PDB file of C-alpha atoms in Angstrom:
ATOM      1  CA  MET Y 642       4.599   9.555   9.159  1.00  0.00           C
ATOM      2  CA  GLN Y 643       6.732   8.184  11.681  1.00  0.00           C
ATOM      3  CA  LEU Y 644       5.272   5.588  12.887  1.00  0.00           C
ATOM      4  CA  SER Y 645       1.442   3.910  12.765  1.00  0.00           C
ATOM      5  CA  ILE Y 646       0.343   1.951  15.483  1.00  0.00           C
ATOM      6  CA  VAL Y 647      -2.161  -0.936  14.120  1.00  0.00           C
ATOM      7  CA  ILE Y 648      -4.421  -2.012  17.726  1.00  0.00           C
ATOM      8  CA  PRO Y 649      -6.737  -5.135  17.452  1.00  0.00           C
ATOM      9  CA  LEU Y 650      -9.028  -4.723  20.060  1.00  0.00           C
ATOM     10  CA  LEU Y 651     -11.983  -7.112  21.306  1.00  0.00           C
ATOM     11  CA  ASN Y 652     -13.834  -5.942  24.452  1.00  0.00           C
ATOM     12  CA  GLU Y 653     -11.554  -3.706  25.745  1.00  0.00           C
ATOM     13  CA  ASP Y 654     -13.512  -0.803  27.396  1.00  0.00           C
ATOM     14  CA  GLU Y 655     -12.024  -0.312  30.418  1.00  0.00           C
ATOM     15  CA  SER Y 656      -8.100  -0.091  28.940  1.00  0.00           C
ATOM     16  CA  ILE Y 657      -8.751   2.005  25.879  1.00  0.00           C
ATOM     17  CA  ASN Y 658      -8.493   5.388  27.562  1.00  0.00           C
ATOM     18  CA  GLU Y 659      -5.945   4.540  29.390  1.00  0.00           C
ATOM     19  CA  LEU Y 660      -4.187   3.233  26.287  1.00  0.00           C
ATOM     20  CA  PHE Y 661      -4.598   6.381  24.534  1.00  0.00           C
ATOM     21  CA  ASP Y 662      -3.226   8.536  26.916  1.00  0.00           C
ATOM     22  CA  TRP Y 663       0.021   6.684  27.825  1.00  0.00           C
ATOM     23  CA  ILE Y 664       0.706   6.326  23.745  1.00  0.00           C
ATOM     24  CA  HIS Y 665      -0.244   9.923  22.996  1.00  0.00           C
ATOM     25  CA  GLN Y 666       3.104  10.419  26.270  1.00  0.00           C
ATOM     26  CA  VAL Y 667       5.211   8.699  24.378  1.00  0.00           C
ATOM     27  CA  MET Y 668       4.716  10.035  21.097  1.00  0.00           C
ATOM     28  CA  GLN Y 669       4.644  13.388  22.705  1.00  0.00           C
ATOM     29  CA  LYS Y 670       8.008  12.972  24.566  1.00  0.00           C
ATOM     30  CA  ASN Y 671       9.428  11.817  21.341  1.00  0.00           C
ATOM     31  CA  LYS Y 672       8.256  14.298  19.229  1.00  0.00           C
ATOM     32  CA  PHE Y 673       6.502  11.491  16.563  1.00  0.00           C
ATOM     33  CA  SER Y 674       4.361  12.105  14.126  1.00  0.00           C
ATOM     34  CA  TYR Y 675       1.986   9.545  14.519  1.00  0.00           C
ATOM     35  CA  GLU Y 676      -1.586   8.722  13.307  1.00  0.00           C
ATOM     36  CA  LEU Y 677      -3.387   5.599  15.945  1.00  0.00           C
ATOM     37  CA  ILE Y 678      -5.854   2.769  14.122  1.00  0.00           C
ATOM     38  CA  PHE Y 679      -8.206   0.763  16.268  1.00  0.00           C
ATOM     39  CA  VAL Y 680      -9.490  -2.239  14.992  1.00  0.00           C
ATOM     40  CA  ASP Y 681     -12.621  -3.112  16.674  1.00  0.00           C
ATOM     41  CA  ASP Y 682     -13.230  -7.499  15.750  1.00  0.00           C
ATOM     42  CA  GLY Y 683     -16.924  -7.208  16.964  1.00  0.00           C
ATOM     43  CA  SER Y 684     -16.666  -6.493  20.020  1.00  0.00           C
ATOM     44  CA  THR Y 685     -20.235  -6.453  22.130  1.00  0.00           C
ATOM     45  CA  ASP Y 686     -19.369  -3.893  24.998  1.00  0.00           C
ATOM     46  CA  ASN Y 687     -18.953   0.248  24.684  1.00  0.00           C
ATOM     47  CA  SER Y 688     -15.106  -0.529  22.836  1.00  0.00           C
ATOM     48  CA  TRP Y 689     -16.367   1.303  19.808  1.00  0.00           C
ATOM     49  CA  ASP Y 690     -18.682   4.136  21.430  1.00  0.00           C
ATOM     50  CA  ILE Y 691     -15.167   5.231  23.373  1.00  0.00           C
ATOM     51  CA  ILE Y 692     -12.892   5.060  20.060  1.00  0.00           C
ATOM     52  CA  GLN Y 693     -15.464   7.234  18.603  1.00  0.00           C
ATOM     53  CA  ASP Y 694     -15.720   9.406  22.139  1.00  0.00           C
ATOM     54  CA  LEU Y 695     -11.300   9.713  21.437  1.00  0.00           C
ATOM     55  CA  SER Y 696     -11.311  10.404  17.173  1.00  0.00           C
ATOM     56  CA  SER Y 697     -13.728  13.414  17.588  1.00  0.00           C
ATOM     57  CA  LYS Y 698     -11.323  15.028  20.048  1.00  0.00           C
ATOM     58  CA  ASN Y 699      -8.306  13.398  18.617  1.00  0.00           C
ATOM     59  CA  LYS Y 700      -7.587  13.845  15.025  1.00  0.00           C
ATOM     60  CA  GLN Y 701      -4.112  10.855  14.962  1.00  0.00           C
ATOM     61  CA  ILE Y 702      -7.194   8.406  15.621  1.00  0.00           C
ATOM     62  CA  LYS Y 703      -8.724   6.164  13.059  1.00  0.00           C
ATOM     63  CA  ALA Y 704     -10.760   3.258  13.825  1.00  0.00           C
ATOM     64  CA  ILE Y 705     -12.013   0.343  12.020  1.00  0.00           C
ATOM     65  CA  ARG Y 706     -15.263  -1.528  12.980  1.00  0.00           C
ATOM     66  CA  PHE Y 707     -16.265  -5.469  11.921  1.00  0.00           C
ATOM     67  CA  THR Y 708     -19.358  -7.094  11.251  1.00  0.00           C
ATOM     68  CA  LYS Y 709     -18.513  -9.741  13.630  1.00  0.00           C
ATOM     69  CA  ASN Y 710     -15.415 -11.296  15.749  1.00  0.00           C
ATOM     70  CA  TYR Y 711     -12.978 -11.997  12.764  1.00  0.00           C
ATOM     71  CA  GLY Y 712      -9.985 -13.116  14.920  1.00  0.00           C
ATOM     72  CA  LYS Y 713      -6.796 -11.340  15.211  1.00  0.00           C
ATOM     73  CA  SER Y 714      -4.601 -12.178  11.699  1.00  0.00           C
ATOM     74  CA  GLN Y 715      -8.304 -10.420  10.073  1.00  0.00           C
ATOM     75  CA  ALA Y 716      -8.303  -6.925  12.309  1.00  0.00           C
ATOM     76  CA  LEU Y 717      -4.233  -6.644  11.540  1.00  0.00           C
ATOM     77  CA  HIS Y 718      -4.437  -7.306   7.786  1.00  0.00           C
ATOM     78  CA  ALA Y 719      -7.173  -4.663   7.712  1.00  0.00           C
ATOM     79  CA  GLY Y 720      -5.234  -2.829  10.439  1.00  0.00           C
ATOM     80  CA  PHE Y 721      -1.857  -2.764   8.072  1.00  0.00           C
ATOM     81  CA  LYS Y 722      -4.173  -1.831   4.696  1.00  0.00           C
ATOM     82  CA  ILE Y 723      -4.564   1.884   6.249  1.00  0.00           C
ATOM     83  CA  ALA Y 724      -1.297   2.124   7.722  1.00  0.00           C
ATOM     84  CA  GLN Y 725       1.300   4.677   6.295  1.00  0.00           C
ATOM     85  CA  GLY Y 726       3.501   5.289   8.669  1.00  0.00           C
ATOM     86  CA  ASN Y 727       7.514   4.655   7.579  1.00  0.00           C
ATOM     87  CA  VAL Y 728       7.466   2.535  11.307  1.00  0.00           C
ATOM     88  CA  VAL Y 729       3.994   0.397  12.100  1.00  0.00           C
ATOM     89  CA  ILE Y 730       3.773  -0.430  15.387  1.00  0.00           C
ATOM     90  CA  THR Y 731       1.648  -3.547  16.682  1.00  0.00           C
ATOM     91  CA  MET Y 732       0.546  -3.941  19.966  1.00  0.00           C
ATOM     92  CA  ASP Y 733      -2.310  -5.634  22.345  1.00  0.00           C
ATOM     93  CA  ALA Y 734      -5.178  -3.292  23.810  1.00  0.00           C
ATOM     94  CA  ASP Y 735      -5.093  -4.812  27.734  1.00  0.00           C
ATOM     95  CA  LEU Y 736      -2.278  -2.740  28.520  1.00  0.00           C
ATOM     96  CA  GLN Y 737      -0.131  -5.660  28.836  1.00  0.00           C
ATOM     97  CA  ASP Y 738       2.246  -4.600  26.156  1.00  0.00           C
ATOM     98  CA  ASN Y 739       4.551  -1.087  26.688  1.00  0.00           C
ATOM     99  CA  PRO Y 740       3.916   1.818  24.659  1.00  0.00           C
ATOM    100  CA  GLU Y 741       7.370   2.954  26.695  1.00  0.00           C
ATOM    101  CA  GLU Y 742       9.280   0.572  24.739  1.00  0.00           C
ATOM    102  CA  ILE Y 743       8.511   2.487  20.926  1.00  0.00           C
ATOM    103  CA  PRO Y 744      10.678   4.579  20.684  1.00  0.00           C
ATOM    104  CA  ASP Y 745      13.561   1.873  21.369  1.00  0.00           C
ATOM    105  CA  MET Y 746      11.974  -0.301  18.113  1.00  0.00           C
ATOM    106  CA  TYR Y 747      11.323   2.760  16.148  1.00  0.00           C
ATOM    107  CA  LYS Y 748      15.225   3.902  15.883  1.00  0.00           C
ATOM    108  CA  ALA Y 749      15.935  -0.089  15.705  1.00  0.00           C
ATOM    109  CA  ILE Y 750      14.092  -0.041  12.214  1.00  0.00           C
ATOM    110  CA  THR Y 751      14.729   3.247  11.273  1.00  0.00           C
ATOM    111  CA  LYS Y 752      19.273   3.735  12.195  1.00  0.00           C
ATOM    112  CA  GLU Y 753      19.776  -0.191  12.707  1.00  0.00           C
ATOM    113  CA  ASN Y 754      17.924  -1.164   9.180  1.00  0.00           C
ATOM    114  CA  PHE Y 755      16.621  -4.068  10.701  1.00  0.00           C
ATOM    115  CA  ASP Y 756      13.042  -5.196   8.956  1.00  0.00           C
ATOM    116  CA  LEU Y 757      11.302  -6.224  11.445  1.00  0.00           C
ATOM    117  CA  ILE Y 758      11.585  -6.427  15.329  1.00  0.00           C
ATOM    118  CA  SER Y 759       9.699  -8.720  17.327  1.00  0.00           C
ATOM    119  CA  GLY Y 760       8.634  -8.169  21.626  1.00  0.00           C
ATOM    120  CA  TRP Y 761      10.281 -11.234  23.804  1.00  0.00           C
ATOM    121  CA  LYS Y 762       8.560 -11.193  26.914  1.00  0.00           C
ATOM    122  CA  LYS Y 763      11.159 -12.462  28.758  1.00  0.00           C
ATOM    123  CA  LYS Y 764       9.488 -11.683  32.469  1.00  0.00           C
ATOM    124  CA  ARG Y 765       5.739 -12.858  32.373  1.00  0.00           C
ATOM    125  CA  TYR Y 766       3.370 -12.032  34.193  1.00  0.00           C
ATOM    126  CA  ASP Y 767       0.479 -14.767  33.365  1.00  0.00           C
ATOM    127  CA  SER Y 768      -0.157 -18.211  34.368  1.00  0.00           C
ATOM    128  CA  VAL Y 769       2.715 -20.498  34.232  1.00  0.00           C
ATOM    129  CA  LEU Y 770       0.674 -23.686  33.531  1.00  0.00           C
ATOM    130  CA  PHE Y 771      -2.095 -23.063  31.457  1.00  0.00           C
ATOM    131  CA  LYS Y 772       0.844 -20.055  29.459  1.00  0.00           C
ATOM    132  CA  ASN Y 773       4.305 -19.528  30.150  1.00  0.00           C
ATOM    133  CA  LEU Y 774       4.843 -23.242  29.574  1.00  0.00           C
ATOM    134  CA  PRO Y 775       3.014 -24.273  26.650  1.00  0.00           C
ATOM    135  CA  SER Y 776       4.372 -20.852  25.151  1.00  0.00           C
ATOM    136  CA  LYS Y 777       7.923 -22.200  25.240  1.00  0.00           C
ATOM    137  CA  LEU Y 778       6.908 -25.472  23.602  1.00  0.00           C
ATOM    138  CA  PHE Y 779       5.227 -23.698  21.265  1.00  0.00           C
ATOM    139  CA  ASN Y 780       8.182 -20.739  20.562  1.00  0.00           C
ATOM    140  CA  ALA Y 781      10.725 -24.058  20.752  1.00  0.00           C
ATOM    141  CA  ALA Y 782       8.942 -25.566  17.870  1.00  0.00           C
ATOM    142  CA  ALA Y 783       8.415 -22.750  15.908  1.00  0.00           C
ATOM    143  CA  ARG Y 784      11.991 -21.880  16.194  1.00  0.00           C
ATOM    144  CA  GLN Y 785      12.401 -25.199  14.779  1.00  0.00           C
ATOM    145  CA  THR Y 786      10.455 -25.109  11.585  1.00  0.00           C
ATOM    146  CA  SER Y 787      11.735 -21.843  10.341  1.00  0.00           C
ATOM    147  CA  GLY Y 788      15.069 -21.171  11.503  1.00  0.00           C
ATOM    148  CA  LEU Y 789      14.371 -18.021  12.777  1.00  0.00           C
ATOM    149  CA  LYS Y 790      16.103 -18.241  16.524  1.00  0.00           C
ATOM    150  CA  LEU Y 791      13.822 -16.040  18.216  1.00  0.00           C
ATOM    151  CA  HIS Y 792      12.284 -16.528  21.343  1.00  0.00           C
ATOM    152  CA  ASP Y 793       8.784 -15.323  21.825  1.00  0.00           C
ATOM    153  CA  PHE Y 794       7.152 -15.545  18.272  1.00  0.00           C
ATOM    154  CA  ASN Y 795       3.727 -14.443  19.024  1.00  0.00           C
ATOM    155  CA  CYS Y 796       4.056 -11.169  21.129  1.00  0.00           C
ATOM    156  CA  GLY Y 797       1.806  -8.895  20.279  1.00  0.00           C
ATOM    157  CA  LEU Y 798       4.078  -6.129  19.964  1.00  0.00           C
ATOM    158  CA  LYS Y 799       6.355  -6.291  17.327  1.00  0.00           C
ATOM    159  CA  ALA Y 800       7.609  -3.177  14.953  1.00  0.00           C
ATOM    160  CA  TYR Y 801       7.904  -3.371  11.155  1.00  0.00           C
ATOM    161  CA  ARG Y 802       8.749  -1.351   8.023  1.00  0.00           C
ATOM    162  CA  ASN Y 803       6.027   0.000   6.034  1.00  0.00           C
ATOM    163  CA  ASP Y 804       6.885  -1.910   3.163  1.00  0.00           C
ATOM    164  CA  VAL Y 805       7.066  -5.753   4.997  1.00  0.00           C
ATOM    165  CA  ILE Y 806       3.134  -5.497   6.309  1.00  0.00           C
ATOM    166  CA  LYS Y 807       2.218  -4.168   2.580  1.00  0.00           C
ATOM    167  CA  THR Y 808       3.864  -7.293   0.674  1.00  0.00           C
ATOM    168  CA  ILE Y 809       2.913 -10.512   3.205  1.00  0.00           C
ATOM    169  CA  GLU Y 810      -0.343 -11.197   3.662  1.00  0.00           C
ATOM    170  CA  VAL Y 811      -1.745 -11.798   6.952  1.00  0.00           C
ATOM    171  CA  LYS Y 812      -4.878 -13.937   6.890  1.00  0.00           C
ATOM    172  CA  GLY Y 813      -6.505 -16.907   8.963  1.00  0.00           C
ATOM    173  CA  GLU Y 814      -4.790 -17.627  12.760  1.00  0.00           C
ATOM    174  CA  MET Y 815      -1.442 -16.373  10.912  1.00  0.00           C
ATOM    175  CA  HIS Y 816      -0.586 -13.364  13.320  1.00  0.00           C
ATOM    176  CA  ARG Y 817       1.787 -15.894  15.289  1.00  0.00           C
ATOM    177  CA  TYR Y 818       3.689 -16.257  12.254  1.00  0.00           C
ATOM    178  CA  ILE Y 819       4.424 -13.030  10.789  1.00  0.00           C
ATOM    179  CA  PRO Y 820       8.226 -13.070  11.893  1.00  0.00           C
ATOM    180  CA  VAL Y 821       7.957 -16.532   9.439  1.00  0.00           C
ATOM    181  CA  LEU Y 822       5.768 -14.688   6.261  1.00  0.00           C
ATOM    182  CA  ALA Y 823       8.211 -11.991   6.889  1.00  0.00           C
ATOM    183  CA  LYS Y 824      11.172 -13.940   5.838  1.00  0.00           C
ATOM    184  CA  ASN Y 825       9.092 -15.700   3.324  1.00  0.00           C
ATOM    185  CA  ALA Y 826       8.692 -12.853   1.274  1.00  0.00           C
ATOM    186  CA  GLY Y 827      12.224 -11.768   1.285  1.00  0.00           C
ATOM    187  CA  PHE Y 828      12.606 -10.035   4.694  1.00  0.00           C
ATOM    188  CA  THR Y 829      15.825 -11.467   6.310  1.00  0.00           C
ATOM    189  CA  ARG Y 830      16.205  -8.010   8.483  1.00  0.00           C
ATOM    190  CA  ILE Y 831      14.352  -9.374  11.629  1.00  0.00           C
ATOM    191  CA  GLY Y 832      15.598  -9.117  15.319  1.00  0.00           C
ATOM    192  CA  GLU Y 833      14.098  -9.117  19.027  1.00  0.00           C
ATOM    193  CA  GLN Y 834      13.274  -6.347  21.173  1.00  0.00           C
ATOM    194  CA  VAL Y 835      13.406  -7.674  25.134  1.00  0.00           C
ATOM    195  CA  VAL Y 836       9.814  -5.585  26.265  1.00  0.00           C
ATOM    196  CA  GLN Y 837       7.957  -5.116  29.810  1.00  0.00           C
ATOM    197  CA  HIS Y 838       5.451  -7.296  30.355  1.00  0.00           C
ATOM    198  CA  GLN Y 839       2.375  -5.522  31.920  1.00  0.00           C
ATOM    199  CA  ALA Y 840      -0.148  -7.868  34.024  1.00  0.00           C
ATOM    200  CA  ARG Y 841      -3.773  -7.546  33.022  1.00  0.00           C
ATOM    201  CA  GLN Y 842      -5.165  -5.004  34.868  1.00  0.00           C
ATOM    202  CA  HIS Y 843      -8.468  -5.037  33.324  1.00  0.00           C
ATOM    203  CA  GLY Y 844     -11.078  -8.136  31.912  1.00  0.00           C
ATOM    204  CA  LYS Y 845      -9.951 -11.256  30.873  1.00  0.00           C
ATOM    205  CA  THR Y 846      -8.012 -12.666  28.103  1.00  0.00           C
ATOM    206  CA  LYS Y 847      -9.732 -14.137  25.130  1.00  0.00           C
ATOM    207  CA  PHE Y 848      -7.391 -16.845  24.314  1.00  0.00           C
ATOM    208  CA  GLY Y 849      -7.754 -20.095  25.505  1.00  0.00           C
ATOM    209  CA  PRO Y 850      -5.916 -23.068  25.721  1.00  0.00           C
ATOM    210  CA  GLU Y 851      -7.142 -24.061  22.407  1.00  0.00           C
ATOM    211  CA  ARG Y 852      -4.981 -21.453  20.410  1.00  0.00           C
ATOM    212  CA  PHE Y 853      -1.867 -23.227  21.229  1.00  0.00           C
ATOM    213  CA  ILE Y 854      -3.349 -27.084  19.671  1.00  0.00           C
ATOM    214  CA  HIS Y 855      -4.567 -24.484  16.603  1.00  0.00           C
ATOM    215  CA  GLY Y 856      -0.794 -22.229  16.302  1.00  0.00           C
ATOM    216  CA  PHE Y 857       0.897 -25.996  16.218  1.00  0.00           C
ATOM    217  CA  LEU Y 858      -1.438 -27.230  13.571  1.00  0.00           C
ATOM    218  CA  ASP Y 859      -1.215 -22.903  11.925  1.00  0.00           C
ATOM    219  CA  LEU Y 860       3.173 -24.443  12.031  1.00  0.00           C
ATOM    220  CA  ILE Y 861       2.710 -27.308   9.948  1.00  0.00           C
ATOM    221  CA  THR Y 862       0.507 -24.763   7.722  1.00  0.00           C
ATOM    222  CA  ILE Y 863       3.312 -22.412   7.528  1.00  0.00           C
ATOM    223  CA  TRP Y 864       6.157 -24.989   6.703  1.00  0.00           C
ATOM    224  CA  PHE Y 865       3.915 -26.021   4.194  1.00  0.00           C
ATOM    225  CA  PHE Y 866       3.204 -23.646   2.210  1.00  0.00           C
ATOM    226  CA  SER Y 867       7.255 -22.086   3.158  1.00  0.00           C
ATOM    227  CA  ARG Y 868       8.046 -24.810   0.850  1.00  0.00           C
ATOM    228  CA  PHE Y 869       5.346 -26.118  -1.434  1.00  0.00           C
ATOM    229  CA  GLY Y 870       3.025 -23.165  -1.025  1.00  0.00           C
ATOM    230  CA  LYS Y 871       4.183 -22.536  -5.110  1.00  0.00           C
ATOM    231  CA  ARG Y 872       4.685 -25.546  -6.176  1.00  0.00           C
ATOM    232  CA  PRO Y 873       2.345 -28.405  -4.062  1.00  0.00           C
ATOM    233  CA  MET Y 874       3.080 -31.416  -7.147  1.00  0.00           C
ATOM    234  CA  HIS Y 875       6.415 -31.038  -6.041  1.00  0.00           C
ATOM    235  CA  LEU Y 876       5.737 -32.460  -2.582  1.00  0.00           C
ATOM    236  CA  PHE Y 877       3.000 -34.846  -3.841  1.00  0.00           C
ATOM    237  CA  GLY Y 878       4.614 -35.936  -6.677  1.00  0.00           C
ATOM    238  CA  ALA Y 879       7.967 -36.962  -4.458  1.00  0.00           C
ATOM    239  CA  PHE Y 880       5.264 -39.796  -2.408  1.00  0.00           C
ATOM    240  CA  GLY Y 881       2.678 -40.450  -5.331  1.00  0.00           C
ATOM    241  CA  VAL Y 882       6.383 -41.426  -6.698  1.00  0.00           C
ATOM    242  CA  LEU Y 883       7.410 -43.149  -3.945  1.00  0.00           C
ATOM    243  CA  MET Y 884       4.488 -45.357  -3.695  1.00  0.00           C
ATOM    244  CA  PHE Y 885       4.191 -45.908  -7.224  1.00  0.00           C
ATOM    245  CA  CYS Y 886       8.241 -47.862  -7.632  1.00  0.00           C
ATOM    246  CA  ILE Y 887       7.612 -49.249  -3.943  1.00  0.00           C
ATOM    247  CA  GLY Y 888       4.105 -51.083  -5.468  1.00  0.00           C
ATOM    248  CA  PHE Y 889       5.353 -51.638  -8.797  1.00  0.00           C
ATOM    249  CA  LEU Y 890       8.518 -53.134  -7.144  1.00  0.00           C
ATOM    250  CA  SER Y 891       6.042 -55.387  -5.199  1.00  0.00           C
ATOM    251  CA  ALA Y 892       3.870 -56.608  -8.367  1.00  0.00           C
ATOM    252  CA  PHE Y 893       7.508 -57.142 -10.140  1.00  0.00           C
ATOM    253  CA  TRP Y 894       9.040 -59.683  -7.475  1.00  0.00           C
ATOM    254  CA  ILE Y 895       5.047 -61.196  -7.417  1.00  0.00           C
ATOM    255  CA  GLY Y 896       5.733 -61.933 -10.917  1.00  0.00           C
ATOM    256  CA  ALA Y 897       9.611 -62.849 -10.625  1.00  0.00           C
ATOM    257  CA  SER Y 898       8.890 -65.130  -7.827  1.00  0.00           C
ATOM    258  CA  LYS Y 899       5.644 -67.123  -9.952  1.00  0.00           C
ATOM    259  CA  LEU Y 900       7.681 -67.374 -13.583  1.00  0.00           C
ATOM    260  CA  TYR Y 901      10.972 -68.463 -10.787  1.00  0.00           C
ATOM    261  CA  LYS Y 902       9.227 -71.434  -9.348  1.00  0.00           C
ATOM    262  CA  LEU Y 903       7.433 -72.069 -12.512  1.00  0.00           C
ATOM    263  CA  TRP Y 904      10.460 -73.040 -14.517  1.00  0.00           C
ATOM    264  CA  LEU Y 905      11.541 -75.118 -11.370  1.00  0.00           C
ATOM    265  CA  ASN Y 906       8.283 -77.080 -11.818  1.00  0.00           C
ATOM    266  CA  GLN Y 907       7.848 -75.771  -7.699  1.00  0.00           C
ATOM    267  CA  PRO Y 908       4.769 -75.371  -6.942  1.00  0.00           C
ATOM    268  CA  SER Y 909       3.547 -72.030  -6.584  1.00  0.00           C
ATOM    269  CA  ILE Y 910       0.045 -70.260  -4.316  1.00  0.00           C
ATOM    270  CA  LEU Y 911      -2.283 -68.240  -6.030  1.00  0.00           C
ATOM    271  CA  VAL Y 912      -1.977 -64.403  -6.677  1.00  0.00           C
ATOM    272  CA  VAL Y 913      -4.617 -63.240  -4.896  1.00  0.00           C
ATOM    273  CA  GLU Y 914      -3.690 -65.668  -2.225  1.00  0.00           C
ATOM    274  CA  ASN Y 915      -0.328 -63.375  -1.644  1.00  0.00           C
ATOM    275  CA  PRO Y 916       0.651 -60.401   1.016  1.00  0.00           C
ATOM    276  CA  TRP Y 917       2.584 -58.886  -1.512  1.00  0.00           C
ATOM    277  CA  PHE Y 918      -0.075 -58.659  -3.961  1.00  0.00           C
ATOM    278  CA  TYR Y 919      -2.398 -56.335  -0.837  1.00  0.00           C
ATOM    279  CA  ILE Y 920       1.106 -54.897  -0.535  1.00  0.00           C
ATOM    280  CA  ALA Y 921       1.549 -53.910  -4.156  1.00  0.00           C
ATOM    281  CA  LEU Y 922      -2.306 -52.488  -5.313  1.00  0.00           C
ATOM    282  CA  THR Y 923      -2.338 -50.595  -1.513  1.00  0.00           C
ATOM    283  CA  ALA Y 924       1.505 -48.672  -2.982  1.00  0.00           C
ATOM    284  CA  MET Y 925       0.180 -47.969  -6.348  1.00  0.00           C
ATOM    285  CA  LEU Y 926      -2.841 -46.528  -5.641  1.00  0.00           C
ATOM    286  CA  ILE Y 927      -2.199 -44.198  -2.461  1.00  0.00           C
ATOM    287  CA  GLY Y 928       0.757 -43.150  -5.325  1.00  0.00           C
ATOM    288  CA  VAL Y 929      -2.354 -42.661  -7.731  1.00  0.00           C
ATOM    289  CA  GLN Y 930      -3.906 -40.505  -5.034  1.00  0.00           C
ATOM    290  CA  PHE Y 931      -0.268 -38.251  -4.311  1.00  0.00           C
ATOM    291  CA  PHE Y 932      -0.425 -37.683  -8.056  1.00  0.00           C
ATOM    292  CA  ILE Y 933      -4.053 -36.363  -8.280  1.00  0.00           C
ATOM    293  CA  ALA Y 934      -3.464 -33.923  -4.714  1.00  0.00           C
ATOM    294  CA  GLY Y 935      -1.011 -32.911  -5.892  1.00  0.00           C
ATOM    295  CA  PHE Y 936      -2.595 -32.205  -9.981  1.00  0.00           C
ATOM    296  CA  LEU Y 937      -5.526 -30.703  -7.726  1.00  0.00           C
ATOM    297  CA  GLY Y 938      -2.965 -28.075  -5.540  1.00  0.00           C
ATOM    298  CA  GLU Y 939      -1.573 -26.983  -8.901  1.00  0.00           C
ATOM    299  CA  LEU Y 940      -5.365 -26.081  -9.944  1.00  0.00           C
ATOM    300  CA  ILE Y 941      -6.300 -24.031  -7.068  1.00  0.00           C
ATOM    301  CA  LEU Y 942      -3.344 -22.368  -7.285  1.00  0.00           C
ATOM    302  CA  ARG Y 943      -3.506 -21.151 -10.351  1.00  0.00           C
ATOM    303  CA  ASN Y 944      -7.295 -20.096 -10.507  1.00  0.00           C
ATOM    304  CA  ASN Y 945      -6.748 -19.190  -6.593  1.00  0.00           C
ATOM    305  CA  LYS Y 946      -8.762 -15.840  -6.208  1.00  0.00           C
ATOM    306  CA  THR Y 947      -7.827 -14.110  -2.405  1.00  0.00           C
ATOM    307  CA  ASP Y 948     -11.412 -13.381  -1.341  1.00  0.00           C
ATOM    308  CA  GLN Y 949     -11.410 -10.608   2.229  1.00  0.00           C
ATOM    309  CA  SER Y 950     -11.941 -12.965   4.819  1.00  0.00           C
ATOM    310  CA  TYR Y 951     -13.898 -10.385   6.646  1.00  0.00           C
ATOM    311  CA  ILE Y 952     -16.518  -7.481   6.388  1.00  0.00           C
ATOM    312  CA  ILE Y 953     -16.238  -3.648   8.059  1.00  0.00           C
ATOM    313  CA  LYS Y 954     -19.021  -2.305   9.667  1.00  0.00           C
ATOM    314  CA  GLN Y 955     -17.923   1.546   9.801  1.00  0.00           C
ATOM    315  CA  LYS Y 956     -14.353   3.408   9.272  1.00  0.00           C
ATOM    316  CA  ILE Y 957     -13.230   6.713  11.341  1.00  0.00           C
TER     317      ILE Y 957
END
């Protein structure tokens, strides 16, 4: 099979039929063998009924339904697990991603040997203040942190070689950073393609301004795991050594100055009245706490068992 198209969705009953017709038309025009995987992330409208009706008429459709809304990352994870195509495409269900871009993305993976192609919505039809500007700041921070020179990390329209999506693990809210996860897993041939962004035709966006706050926090998490995810003691131990050295040197200074004044028969203040005593004590305690955090991180890492973070209600 050439293509698997994974579409996570939440309350998009007005768009599903039109989206399927559009994708099916593109697939027939290019003579692709494909499967279309809808992942219903706990919709409360008629989305699942429409998917069931479509699947009864079209054998290309597979679908997964969650018991409740678990998030886009979990929906992609479930879709990736069952995807069988040589190239896997992800796109949103709100008709803002253009299926006409799929053939070029497919060629970039199969002909130009890319591991991943990320869409770039160069011209956007979203609010400048609440989406465009925060998105630019977010993408700039992601570029600096990850080293990937992509313009649009959060574009839903992406193409992957199958082994990429079978290797990386998308959980939490890490769908924004799939290119970074792929790079950290050793898939370095990551490219970008300018894609046409469509204005939303039905409903309203499911993401509020808080997604950018979550995005920046997730970016810090990605940075930490990419460098110290397998060796947390290297980070916490380094901070622990630094703080312990500061504490030790402060304590040494207190003792040395006390002995020096005694040797000169000069009056000296009590140790507990010396501000350096509290600096030494605090630094040593913080150093010990960093060491403990590092040891706990190592223990958790060695005893970690990955649990499925979503519950599937139905499958087609």
